[in-house]
Amino acid sequence: MKQILVVDDEGGIRELLSEILTDEGYQVLLANNAEDARKIRRETRPDLVLLDIWMPDTDGITLLKEWGARGQLSMPVIMMSGHGTIDTAVEATKIGAHTFLEKPFAVRKLLTVVSSALHKQTETKTKIRSMLSLVGGSKKVQRFRAQVEKLKSNRTSVLILAEPGLQANDIAKELHPTGEPWIELVNSDYPENWKVKSKRANTGGVIYFRDVHHFKPSNQKIVKHYLNDIQSSGLRVIGSSLDGISSLIAKGEFDTELYS
């Protein structure tokens, strides 16, 4: 079942969209402001987002930019507004939005745009997999794929070291079983909230520490203190980093216990 996140500060719009999309067989998540949307996006991976542009706390364009900068724009985003302009629509698509819908919109148009965005996303993923199959004839690539498949079948902790240009986030998501909770934690989050967020996942979920090479020493210590608690609860821990941890360790900038 495809999961759609609806972000709109108007309760009536949220409920209407929820009803329409639920009737079409989609699972719907609701956020009434940007802060709620940030929280949901950190903890889940929706297949599509319907995002209102004008909201009281943070506008949709700014939120779209944030997701793009944090590597969280992995899903198509459809921008919505009751008083949008051509300039706004153009700006949104340049940043990474799939398209722009002006309120009020007809139900048929809404469903057509949603279906088109989801179909395009599926096509893109299929093309990527096909490309990997084509270039995957070398023994090195075959060994890599075999290793990924092996890691999928167990729940050991994993630190993914990626060369520049390699999407470590995509590899991490390959290790994420469909339907299990996904909690994504980054250095810019408040460390005191990390443990609270991790507890929201049910047993069997994944805690993903993204770009651990950016973690300052104080945050590394906090991670180390409760990492065992996470693992003992049945959650899987995955981390990603640029392949340069060894040099950080040599400089005393990365905790060896998190790397071993």
PDB file of N, CA and C in Angstrom, residues 91 101 110 211 251:
ATOM      1  N   GLU A  91       9.599  28.048  -9.178  1.00  0.00           N
ATOM      2  CA  GLU A  91      10.607  27.905  -8.126  1.00  0.00           C
ATOM      3  C   GLU A  91      10.521  26.526  -7.477  1.00  0.00           C
ATOM      4  N   LEU A 101      -0.247  22.102  -7.770  1.00  0.00           N
ATOM      5  CA  LEU A 101      -1.705  22.053  -7.871  1.00  0.00           C
ATOM      6  C   LEU A 101      -2.293  23.304  -7.238  1.00  0.00           C
ATOM      7  N   LEU A 110      -6.697  15.707  -9.100  1.00  0.00           N
ATOM      8  CA  LEU A 110      -5.845  15.334  -7.971  1.00  0.00           C
ATOM      9  C   LEU A 110      -5.357  13.900  -8.113  1.00  0.00           C
ATOM     10  N   ASP A 211      25.240  10.008   7.799  1.00  0.00           N
ATOM     11  CA  ASP A 211      26.444  10.849   7.708  1.00  0.00           C
ATOM     12  C   ASP A 211      27.147  10.991   9.055  1.00  0.00           C
ATOM     13  N   LYS A 251      43.008  11.567  13.569  1.00  0.00           N
ATOM     14  CA  LYS A 251      43.026  12.940  14.091  1.00  0.00           C
ATOM     15  C   LYS A 251      42.365  13.042  15.465  1.00  0.00           C
TER      16      LYS A 251
END
